[in-house]
PDB file of C-alpha atoms in Angstrom:
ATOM      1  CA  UNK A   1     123.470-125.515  15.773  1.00 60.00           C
ATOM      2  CA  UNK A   2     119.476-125.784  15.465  1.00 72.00           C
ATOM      3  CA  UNK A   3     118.009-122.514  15.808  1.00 84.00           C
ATOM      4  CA  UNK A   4     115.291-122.833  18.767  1.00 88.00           C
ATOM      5  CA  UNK A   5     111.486-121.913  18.180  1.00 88.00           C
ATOM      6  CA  UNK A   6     110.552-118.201  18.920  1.00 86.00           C
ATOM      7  CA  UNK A   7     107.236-116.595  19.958  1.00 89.00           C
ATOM      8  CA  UNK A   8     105.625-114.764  17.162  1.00 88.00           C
ATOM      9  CA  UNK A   9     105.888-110.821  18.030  1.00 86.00           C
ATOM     10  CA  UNK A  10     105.803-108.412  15.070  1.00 86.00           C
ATOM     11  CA  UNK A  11     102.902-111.191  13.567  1.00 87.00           C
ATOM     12  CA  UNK A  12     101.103-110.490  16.935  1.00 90.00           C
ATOM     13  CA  UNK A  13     101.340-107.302  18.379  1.00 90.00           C
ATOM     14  CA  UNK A  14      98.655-104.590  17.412  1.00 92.00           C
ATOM     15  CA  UNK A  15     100.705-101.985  15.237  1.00 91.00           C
ATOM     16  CA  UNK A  16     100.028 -98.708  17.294  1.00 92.00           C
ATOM     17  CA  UNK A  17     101.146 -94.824  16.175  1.00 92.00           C
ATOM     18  CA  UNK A  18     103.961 -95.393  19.103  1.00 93.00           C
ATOM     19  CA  UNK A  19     105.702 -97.948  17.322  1.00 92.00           C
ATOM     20  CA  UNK A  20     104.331 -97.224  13.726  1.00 94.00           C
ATOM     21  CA  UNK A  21     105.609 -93.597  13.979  1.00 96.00           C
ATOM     22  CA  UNK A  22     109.413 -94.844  15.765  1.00 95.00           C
ATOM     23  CA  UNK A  23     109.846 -97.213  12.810  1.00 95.00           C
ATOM     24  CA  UNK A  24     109.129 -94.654  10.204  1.00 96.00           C
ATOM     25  CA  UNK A  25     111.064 -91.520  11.824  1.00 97.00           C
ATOM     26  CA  UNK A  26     113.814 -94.642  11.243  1.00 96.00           C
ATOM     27  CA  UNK A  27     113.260 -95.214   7.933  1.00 96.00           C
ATOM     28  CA  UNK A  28     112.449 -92.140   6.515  1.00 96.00           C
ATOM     29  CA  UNK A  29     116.036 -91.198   7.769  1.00 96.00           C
ATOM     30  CA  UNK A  30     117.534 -93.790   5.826  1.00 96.00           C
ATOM     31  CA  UNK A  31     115.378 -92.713   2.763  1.00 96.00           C
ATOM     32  CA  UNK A  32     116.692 -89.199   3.734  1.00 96.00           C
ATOM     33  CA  UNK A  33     120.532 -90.291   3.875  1.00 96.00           C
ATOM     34  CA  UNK A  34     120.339 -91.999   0.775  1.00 95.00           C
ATOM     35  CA  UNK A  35     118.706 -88.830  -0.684  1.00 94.00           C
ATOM     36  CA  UNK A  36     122.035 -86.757   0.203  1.00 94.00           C
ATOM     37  CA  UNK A  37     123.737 -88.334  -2.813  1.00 95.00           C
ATOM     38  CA  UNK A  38     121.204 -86.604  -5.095  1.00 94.00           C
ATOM     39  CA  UNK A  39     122.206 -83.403  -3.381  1.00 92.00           C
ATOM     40  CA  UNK A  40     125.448 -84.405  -4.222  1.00 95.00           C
ATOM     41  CA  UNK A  41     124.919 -85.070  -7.660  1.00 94.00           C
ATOM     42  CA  UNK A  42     123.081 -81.900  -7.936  1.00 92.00           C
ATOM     43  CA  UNK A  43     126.290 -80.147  -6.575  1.00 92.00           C
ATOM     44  CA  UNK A  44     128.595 -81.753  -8.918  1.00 94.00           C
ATOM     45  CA  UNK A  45     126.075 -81.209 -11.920  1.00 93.00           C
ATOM     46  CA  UNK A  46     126.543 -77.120 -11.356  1.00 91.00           C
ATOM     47  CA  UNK A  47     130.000 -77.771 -11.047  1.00 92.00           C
ATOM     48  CA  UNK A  48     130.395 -79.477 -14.131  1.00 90.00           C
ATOM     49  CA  UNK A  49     128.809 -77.521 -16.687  1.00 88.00           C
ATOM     50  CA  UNK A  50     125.521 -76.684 -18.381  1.00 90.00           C
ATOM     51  CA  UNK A  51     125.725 -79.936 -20.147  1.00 91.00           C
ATOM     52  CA  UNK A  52     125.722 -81.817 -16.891  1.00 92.00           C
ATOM     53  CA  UNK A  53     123.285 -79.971 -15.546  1.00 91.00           C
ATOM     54  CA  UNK A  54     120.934 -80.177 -18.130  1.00 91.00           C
ATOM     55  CA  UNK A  55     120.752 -83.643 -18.120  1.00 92.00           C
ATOM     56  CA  UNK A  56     120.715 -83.897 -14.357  1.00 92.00           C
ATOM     57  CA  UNK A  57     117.571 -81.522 -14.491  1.00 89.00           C
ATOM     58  CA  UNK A  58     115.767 -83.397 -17.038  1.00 90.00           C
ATOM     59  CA  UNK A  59     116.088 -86.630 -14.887  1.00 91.00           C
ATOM     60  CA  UNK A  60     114.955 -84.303 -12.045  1.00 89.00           C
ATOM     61  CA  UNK A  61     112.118 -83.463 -13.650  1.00 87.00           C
ATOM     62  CA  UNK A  62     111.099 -86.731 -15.468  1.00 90.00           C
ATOM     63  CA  UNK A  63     108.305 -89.012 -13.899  1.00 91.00           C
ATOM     64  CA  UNK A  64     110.727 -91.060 -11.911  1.00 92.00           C
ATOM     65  CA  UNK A  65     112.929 -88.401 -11.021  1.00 91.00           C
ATOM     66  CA  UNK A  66     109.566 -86.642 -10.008  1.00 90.00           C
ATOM     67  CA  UNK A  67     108.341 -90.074  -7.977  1.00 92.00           C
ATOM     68  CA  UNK A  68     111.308 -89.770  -6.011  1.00 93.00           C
ATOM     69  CA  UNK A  69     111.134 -86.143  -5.334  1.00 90.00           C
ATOM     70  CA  UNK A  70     107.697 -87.032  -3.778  1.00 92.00           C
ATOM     71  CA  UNK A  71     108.862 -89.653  -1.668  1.00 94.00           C
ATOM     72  CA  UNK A  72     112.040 -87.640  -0.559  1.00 93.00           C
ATOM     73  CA  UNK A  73     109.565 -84.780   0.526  1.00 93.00           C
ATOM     74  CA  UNK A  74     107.430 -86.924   2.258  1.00 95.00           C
ATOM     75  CA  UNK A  75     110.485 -88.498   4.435  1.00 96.00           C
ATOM     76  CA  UNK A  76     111.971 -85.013   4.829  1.00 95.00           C
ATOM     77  CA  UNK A  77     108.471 -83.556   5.977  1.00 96.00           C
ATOM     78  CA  UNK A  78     107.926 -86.544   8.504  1.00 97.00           C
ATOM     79  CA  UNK A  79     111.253 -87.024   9.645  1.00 97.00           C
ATOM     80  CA  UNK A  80     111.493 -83.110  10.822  1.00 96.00           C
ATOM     81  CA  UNK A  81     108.256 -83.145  11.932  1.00 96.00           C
ATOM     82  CA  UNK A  82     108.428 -86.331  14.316  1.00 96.00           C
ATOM     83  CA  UNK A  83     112.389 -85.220  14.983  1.00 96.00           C
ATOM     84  CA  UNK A  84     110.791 -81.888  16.422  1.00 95.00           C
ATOM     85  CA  UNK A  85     108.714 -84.383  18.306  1.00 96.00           C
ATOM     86  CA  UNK A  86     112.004 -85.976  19.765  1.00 95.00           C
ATOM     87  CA  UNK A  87     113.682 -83.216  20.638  1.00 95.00           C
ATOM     88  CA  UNK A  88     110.609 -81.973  22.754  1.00 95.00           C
ATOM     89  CA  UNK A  89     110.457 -85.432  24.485  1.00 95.00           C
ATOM     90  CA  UNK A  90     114.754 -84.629  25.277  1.00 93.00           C
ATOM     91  CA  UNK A  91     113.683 -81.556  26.680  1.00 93.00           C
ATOM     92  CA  UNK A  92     110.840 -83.367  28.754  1.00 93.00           C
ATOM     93  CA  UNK A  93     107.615 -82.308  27.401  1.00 92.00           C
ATOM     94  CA  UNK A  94     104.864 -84.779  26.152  1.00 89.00           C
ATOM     95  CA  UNK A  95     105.513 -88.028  27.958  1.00 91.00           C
ATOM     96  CA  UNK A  96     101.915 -88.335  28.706  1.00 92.00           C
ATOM     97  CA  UNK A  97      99.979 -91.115  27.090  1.00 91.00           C
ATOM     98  CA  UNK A  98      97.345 -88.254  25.871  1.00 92.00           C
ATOM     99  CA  UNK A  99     100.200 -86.187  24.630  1.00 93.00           C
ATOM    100  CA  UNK A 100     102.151 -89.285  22.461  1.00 94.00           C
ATOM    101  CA  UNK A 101      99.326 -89.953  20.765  1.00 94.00           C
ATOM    102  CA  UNK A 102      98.054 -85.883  19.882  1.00 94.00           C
ATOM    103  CA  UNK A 103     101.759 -84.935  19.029  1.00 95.00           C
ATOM    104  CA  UNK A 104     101.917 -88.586  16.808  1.00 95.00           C
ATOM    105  CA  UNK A 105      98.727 -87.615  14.984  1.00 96.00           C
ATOM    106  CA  UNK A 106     100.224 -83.907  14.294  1.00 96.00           C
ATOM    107  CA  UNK A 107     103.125 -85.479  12.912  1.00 96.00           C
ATOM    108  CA  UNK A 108     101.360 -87.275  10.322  1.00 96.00           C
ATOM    109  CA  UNK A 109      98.545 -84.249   9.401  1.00 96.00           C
ATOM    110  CA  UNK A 110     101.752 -81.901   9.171  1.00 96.00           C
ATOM    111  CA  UNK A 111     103.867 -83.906   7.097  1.00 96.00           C
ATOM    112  CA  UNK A 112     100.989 -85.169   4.841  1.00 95.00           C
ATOM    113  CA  UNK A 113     100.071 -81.653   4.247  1.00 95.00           C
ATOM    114  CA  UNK A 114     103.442 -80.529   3.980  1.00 94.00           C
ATOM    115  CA  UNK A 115     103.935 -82.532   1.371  1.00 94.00           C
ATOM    116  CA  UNK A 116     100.636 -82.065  -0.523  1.00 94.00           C
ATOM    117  CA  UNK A 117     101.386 -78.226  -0.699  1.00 92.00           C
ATOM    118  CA  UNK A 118     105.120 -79.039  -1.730  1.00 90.00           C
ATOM    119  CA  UNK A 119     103.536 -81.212  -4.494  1.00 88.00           C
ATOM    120  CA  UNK A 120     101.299 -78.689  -5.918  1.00 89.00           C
ATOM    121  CA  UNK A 121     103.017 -75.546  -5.275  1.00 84.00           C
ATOM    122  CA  UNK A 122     105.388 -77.813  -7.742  1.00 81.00           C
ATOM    123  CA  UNK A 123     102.778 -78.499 -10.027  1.00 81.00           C
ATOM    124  CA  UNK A 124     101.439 -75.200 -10.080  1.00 78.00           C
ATOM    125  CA  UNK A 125     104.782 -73.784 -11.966  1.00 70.00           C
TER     126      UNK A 125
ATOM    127  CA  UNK B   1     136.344 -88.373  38.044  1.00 55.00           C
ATOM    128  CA  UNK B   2     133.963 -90.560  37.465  1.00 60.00           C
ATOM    129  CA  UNK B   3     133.140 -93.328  39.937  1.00 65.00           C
ATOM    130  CA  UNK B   4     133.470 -97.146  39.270  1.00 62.00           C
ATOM    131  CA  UNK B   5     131.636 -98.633  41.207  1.00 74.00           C
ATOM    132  CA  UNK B   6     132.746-101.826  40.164  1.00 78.00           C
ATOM    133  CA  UNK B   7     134.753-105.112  41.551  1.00 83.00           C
ATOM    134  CA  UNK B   8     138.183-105.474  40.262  1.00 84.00           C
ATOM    135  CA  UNK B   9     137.113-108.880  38.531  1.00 88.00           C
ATOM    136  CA  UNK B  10     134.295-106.953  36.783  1.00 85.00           C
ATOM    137  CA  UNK B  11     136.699-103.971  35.821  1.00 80.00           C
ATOM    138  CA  UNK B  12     138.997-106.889  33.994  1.00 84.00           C
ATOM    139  CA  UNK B  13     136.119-108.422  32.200  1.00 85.00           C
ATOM    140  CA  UNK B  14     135.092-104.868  31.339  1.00 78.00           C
ATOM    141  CA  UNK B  15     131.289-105.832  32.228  1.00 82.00           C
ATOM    142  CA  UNK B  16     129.467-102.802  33.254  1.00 80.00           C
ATOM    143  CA  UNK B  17     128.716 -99.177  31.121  1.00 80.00           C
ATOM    144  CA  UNK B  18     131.481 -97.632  29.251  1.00 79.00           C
ATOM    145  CA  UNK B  19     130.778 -94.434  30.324  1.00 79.00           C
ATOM    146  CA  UNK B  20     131.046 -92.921  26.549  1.00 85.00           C
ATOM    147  CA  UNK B  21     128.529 -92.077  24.298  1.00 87.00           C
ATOM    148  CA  UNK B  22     126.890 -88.980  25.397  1.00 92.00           C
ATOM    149  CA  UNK B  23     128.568 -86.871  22.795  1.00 93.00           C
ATOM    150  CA  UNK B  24     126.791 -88.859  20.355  1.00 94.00           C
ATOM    151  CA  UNK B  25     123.584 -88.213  21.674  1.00 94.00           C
ATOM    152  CA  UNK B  26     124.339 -84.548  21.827  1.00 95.00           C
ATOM    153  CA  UNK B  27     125.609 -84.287  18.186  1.00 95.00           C
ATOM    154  CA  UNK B  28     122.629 -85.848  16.966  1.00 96.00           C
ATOM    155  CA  UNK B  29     120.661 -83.232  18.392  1.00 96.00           C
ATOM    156  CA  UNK B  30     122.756 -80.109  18.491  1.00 96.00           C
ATOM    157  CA  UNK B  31     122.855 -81.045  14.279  1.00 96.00           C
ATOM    158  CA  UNK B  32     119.048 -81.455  14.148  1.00 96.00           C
ATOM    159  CA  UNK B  33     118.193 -78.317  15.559  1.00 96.00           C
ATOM    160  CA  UNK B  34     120.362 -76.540  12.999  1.00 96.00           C
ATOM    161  CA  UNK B  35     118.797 -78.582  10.425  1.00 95.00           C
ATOM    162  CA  UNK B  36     115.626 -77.476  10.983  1.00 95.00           C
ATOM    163  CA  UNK B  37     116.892 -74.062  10.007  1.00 95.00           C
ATOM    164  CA  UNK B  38     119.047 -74.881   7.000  1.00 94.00           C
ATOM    165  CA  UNK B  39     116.690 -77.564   5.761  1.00 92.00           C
ATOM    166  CA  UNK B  40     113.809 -75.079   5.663  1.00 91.00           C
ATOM    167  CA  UNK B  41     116.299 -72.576   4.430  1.00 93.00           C
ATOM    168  CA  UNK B  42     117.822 -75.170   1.512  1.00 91.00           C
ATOM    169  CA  UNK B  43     113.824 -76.056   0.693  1.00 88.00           C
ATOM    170  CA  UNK B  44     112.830 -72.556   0.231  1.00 88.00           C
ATOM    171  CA  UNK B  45     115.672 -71.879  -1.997  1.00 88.00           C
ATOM    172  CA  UNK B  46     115.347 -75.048  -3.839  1.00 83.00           C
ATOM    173  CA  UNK B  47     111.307 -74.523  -4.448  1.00 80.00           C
ATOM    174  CA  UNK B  48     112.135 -71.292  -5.536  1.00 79.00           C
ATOM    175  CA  UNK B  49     114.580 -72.291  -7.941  1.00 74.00           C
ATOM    176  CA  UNK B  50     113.392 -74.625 -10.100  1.00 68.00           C
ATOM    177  CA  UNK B  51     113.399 -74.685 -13.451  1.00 65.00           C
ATOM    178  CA  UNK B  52     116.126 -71.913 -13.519  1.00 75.00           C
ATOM    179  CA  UNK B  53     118.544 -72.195 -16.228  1.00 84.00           C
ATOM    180  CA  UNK B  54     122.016 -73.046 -15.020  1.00 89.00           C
ATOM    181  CA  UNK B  55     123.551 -69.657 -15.057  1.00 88.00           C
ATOM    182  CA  UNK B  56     120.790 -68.556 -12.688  1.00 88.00           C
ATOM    183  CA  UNK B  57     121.844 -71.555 -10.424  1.00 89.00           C
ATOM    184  CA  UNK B  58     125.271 -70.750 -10.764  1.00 90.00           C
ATOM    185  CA  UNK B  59     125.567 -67.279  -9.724  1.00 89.00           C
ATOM    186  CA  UNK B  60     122.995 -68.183  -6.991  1.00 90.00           C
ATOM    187  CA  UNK B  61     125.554 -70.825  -5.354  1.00 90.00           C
ATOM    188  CA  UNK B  62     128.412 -68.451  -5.941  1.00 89.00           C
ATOM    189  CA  UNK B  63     126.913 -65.881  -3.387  1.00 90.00           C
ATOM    190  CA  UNK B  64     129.185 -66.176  -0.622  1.00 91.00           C
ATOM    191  CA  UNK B  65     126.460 -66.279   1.950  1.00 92.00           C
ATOM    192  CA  UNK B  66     124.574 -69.117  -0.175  1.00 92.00           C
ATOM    193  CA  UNK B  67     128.069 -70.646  -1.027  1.00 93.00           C
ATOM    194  CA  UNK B  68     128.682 -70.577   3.060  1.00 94.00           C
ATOM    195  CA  UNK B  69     125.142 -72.009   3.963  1.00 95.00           C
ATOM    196  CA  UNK B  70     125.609 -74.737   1.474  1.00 94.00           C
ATOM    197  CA  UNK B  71     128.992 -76.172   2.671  1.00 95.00           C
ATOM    198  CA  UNK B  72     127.213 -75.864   6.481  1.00 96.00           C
ATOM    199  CA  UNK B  73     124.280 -77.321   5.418  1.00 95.00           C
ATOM    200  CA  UNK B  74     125.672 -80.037   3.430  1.00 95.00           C
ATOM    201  CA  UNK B  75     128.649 -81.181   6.391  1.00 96.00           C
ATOM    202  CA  UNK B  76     125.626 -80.658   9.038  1.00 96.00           C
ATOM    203  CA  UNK B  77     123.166 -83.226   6.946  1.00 96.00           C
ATOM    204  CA  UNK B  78     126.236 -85.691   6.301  1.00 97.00           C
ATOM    205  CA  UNK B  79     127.359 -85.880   9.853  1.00 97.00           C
ATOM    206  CA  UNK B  80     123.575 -86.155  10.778  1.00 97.00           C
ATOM    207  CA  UNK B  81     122.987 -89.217   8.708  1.00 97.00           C
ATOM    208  CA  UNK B  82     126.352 -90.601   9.291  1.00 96.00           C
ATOM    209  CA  UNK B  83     125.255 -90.862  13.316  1.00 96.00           C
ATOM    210  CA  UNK B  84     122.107 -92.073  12.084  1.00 96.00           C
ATOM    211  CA  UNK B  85     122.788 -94.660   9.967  1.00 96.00           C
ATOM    212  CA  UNK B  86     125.557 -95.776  12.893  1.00 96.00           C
ATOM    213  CA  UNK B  87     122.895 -96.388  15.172  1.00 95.00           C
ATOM    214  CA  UNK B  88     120.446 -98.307  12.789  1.00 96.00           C
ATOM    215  CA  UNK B  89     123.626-100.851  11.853  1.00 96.00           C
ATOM    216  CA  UNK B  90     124.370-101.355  16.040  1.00 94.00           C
ATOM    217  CA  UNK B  91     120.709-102.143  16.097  1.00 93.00           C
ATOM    218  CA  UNK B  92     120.365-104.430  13.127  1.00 93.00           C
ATOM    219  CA  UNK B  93     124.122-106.396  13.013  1.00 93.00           C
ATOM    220  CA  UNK B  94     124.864-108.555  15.926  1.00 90.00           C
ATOM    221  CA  UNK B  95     128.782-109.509  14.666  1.00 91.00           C
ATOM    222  CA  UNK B  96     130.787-106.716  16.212  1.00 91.00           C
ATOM    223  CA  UNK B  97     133.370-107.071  12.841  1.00 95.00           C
ATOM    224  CA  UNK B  98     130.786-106.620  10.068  1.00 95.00           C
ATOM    225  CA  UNK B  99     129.461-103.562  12.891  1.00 95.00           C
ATOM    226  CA  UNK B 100     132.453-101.833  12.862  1.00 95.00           C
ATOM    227  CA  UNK B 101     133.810-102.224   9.472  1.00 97.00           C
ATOM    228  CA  UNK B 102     130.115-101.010   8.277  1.00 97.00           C
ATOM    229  CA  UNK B 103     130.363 -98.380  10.707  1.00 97.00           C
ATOM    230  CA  UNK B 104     133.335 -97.108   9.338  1.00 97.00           C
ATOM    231  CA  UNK B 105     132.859 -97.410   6.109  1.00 97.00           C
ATOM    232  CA  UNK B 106     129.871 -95.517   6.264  1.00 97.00           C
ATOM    233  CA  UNK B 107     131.693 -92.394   8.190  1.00 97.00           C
ATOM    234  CA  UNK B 108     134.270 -92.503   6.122  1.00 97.00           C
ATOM    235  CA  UNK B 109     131.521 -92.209   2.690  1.00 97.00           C
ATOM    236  CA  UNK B 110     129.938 -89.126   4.280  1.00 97.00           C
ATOM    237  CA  UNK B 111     133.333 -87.366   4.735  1.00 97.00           C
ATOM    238  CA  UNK B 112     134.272 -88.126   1.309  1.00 97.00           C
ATOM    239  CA  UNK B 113     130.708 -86.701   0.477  1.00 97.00           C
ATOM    240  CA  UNK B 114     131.078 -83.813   2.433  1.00 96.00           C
ATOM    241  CA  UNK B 115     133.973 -82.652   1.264  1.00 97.00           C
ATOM    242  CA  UNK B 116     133.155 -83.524  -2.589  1.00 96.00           C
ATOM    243  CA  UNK B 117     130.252 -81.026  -1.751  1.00 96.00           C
ATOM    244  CA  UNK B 118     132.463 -78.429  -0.591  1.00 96.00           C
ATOM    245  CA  UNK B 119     134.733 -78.900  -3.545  1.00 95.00           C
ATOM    246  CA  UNK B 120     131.824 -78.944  -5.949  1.00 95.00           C
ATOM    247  CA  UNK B 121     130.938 -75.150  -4.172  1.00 94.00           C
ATOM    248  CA  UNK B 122     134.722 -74.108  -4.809  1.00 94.00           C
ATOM    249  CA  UNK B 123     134.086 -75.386  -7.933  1.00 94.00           C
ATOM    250  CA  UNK B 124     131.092 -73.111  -8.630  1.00 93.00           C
ATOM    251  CA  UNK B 125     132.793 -70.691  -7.221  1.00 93.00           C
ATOM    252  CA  UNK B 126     135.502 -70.350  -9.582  1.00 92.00           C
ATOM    253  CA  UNK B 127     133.481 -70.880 -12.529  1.00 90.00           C
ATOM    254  CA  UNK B 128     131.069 -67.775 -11.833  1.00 89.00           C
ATOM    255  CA  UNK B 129     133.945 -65.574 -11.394  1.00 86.00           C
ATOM    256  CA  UNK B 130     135.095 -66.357 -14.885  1.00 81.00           C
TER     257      UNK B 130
END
């Protein structure tokens, strides 16, 4: 069955910090759920034995293992930050245009600078 | 009861809402609000921990009130994602099969995850106490 010809959209429409910041609550969940099986393997590493969790620690703690700690802060930071953001907008509070966009830029200076004190409070030790 | 307001041909072609889903909604939020406590919680500890050597960690997760707040925290952040992720693959996957099957798949991984954590605390448990 031919597939019929569709208006271009995400090619067209001006990316704004409405849909920008919906699309990456979204994926920084997923980043987030996929993080859970480190916590997991974390668990099961203490479980296991100083052996286990030895190596488990040095992979923590390796550049890559670092890299991803990084990124999982980041998504953790956002994704509570902008969830907060939700919740208020369940409860009824921000709607306004004004508000979307102040409580949108919060998000991002808050979980930016959540992140960079995470990062070097890490570094520091 | 609720009201159908609905004509008996529409009832048979179940057209119209299905009047579920709110306790979805209200999961997902009722477990994000107490993840905003045991997340910062978990973080705290976690920052605070690092670079411990295991027997430090160990004793630390056989606390009984860590041990507790770890098995919460952990079947909290599973169900979380789990009605998370089920939203994202309604979105994204038109073919109601490959939905549901993913769907319940993915519950079923987070339960098994879940209670692996829980075991893995036992676990821990156990081992401090000998």
């Amino acid at each position: 069955m031919p597939t019929r010809p569709l208006s271009p959209h995400l090619q067209v429409y001006r990316p704004q910090i409405t849909s920008i910041l919906s699309i990456l609550h979204r994926m920084t969940g997923m980043g987030l759920s996929f993080g859970t099986l480190f916590l997991v393997l974390w668990l099961g590493s203490i479980a296991q034995g100083p052996s286990a969790y030895l190596t488990v620690s040095l992979w923590f703690t390796s550049p890559l293992g670092q890299t991803m700690l990084f990124g999982w802060a980041f998504c953790f930071y956002f994704h509570l930050a902008n969830g907060i953001r939700h919740l208020c907008w369940d409860l009824g509070w921000g709607f306004e245009l004004t508000s979307v966009y102040r409580s949108g830029w919060a998000v991002i200076t808050i979980a930016t600078a959540l992140t960079a004190i995470t990062f070097l409070w890490m570094i520091g030790r | 009861m609720t009201q159908h307001y609905q004509s008996p041909l529409t009832k048979i072609k179940r057209q119209g809402s299905t009047h579920t889903g709110v306790a979805h909604w209200k999961g997902q939020r009722l477990s994000a609000v107490a993840l905003i406590f045991f997340c910062g919680w978990f973080l705290a500890e976690i920052i605070s921990h690092t670079q411990t050597d295991y027997h430090t960690v160990l004793l630390w997760v056989s606390q009984p009130w860590n041990g507790a707040a770890l098995s919460l925290f952990a079947g909290l952040i599973f169900y979380h994602s789990a009605l998370g992720l089920q939203v994202i693959i309604e979105d994204y996957i038109p073919n109601l099969v490959w939905q549901s099957t993913l769907i319940f798949t993915i519950k079923v991984l987070n339960i098994l995850l879940a209670i692996l954590s829980w075991f893995f605390i036992l676990r821990i448990t156990i081992l401090a106490i000998r």
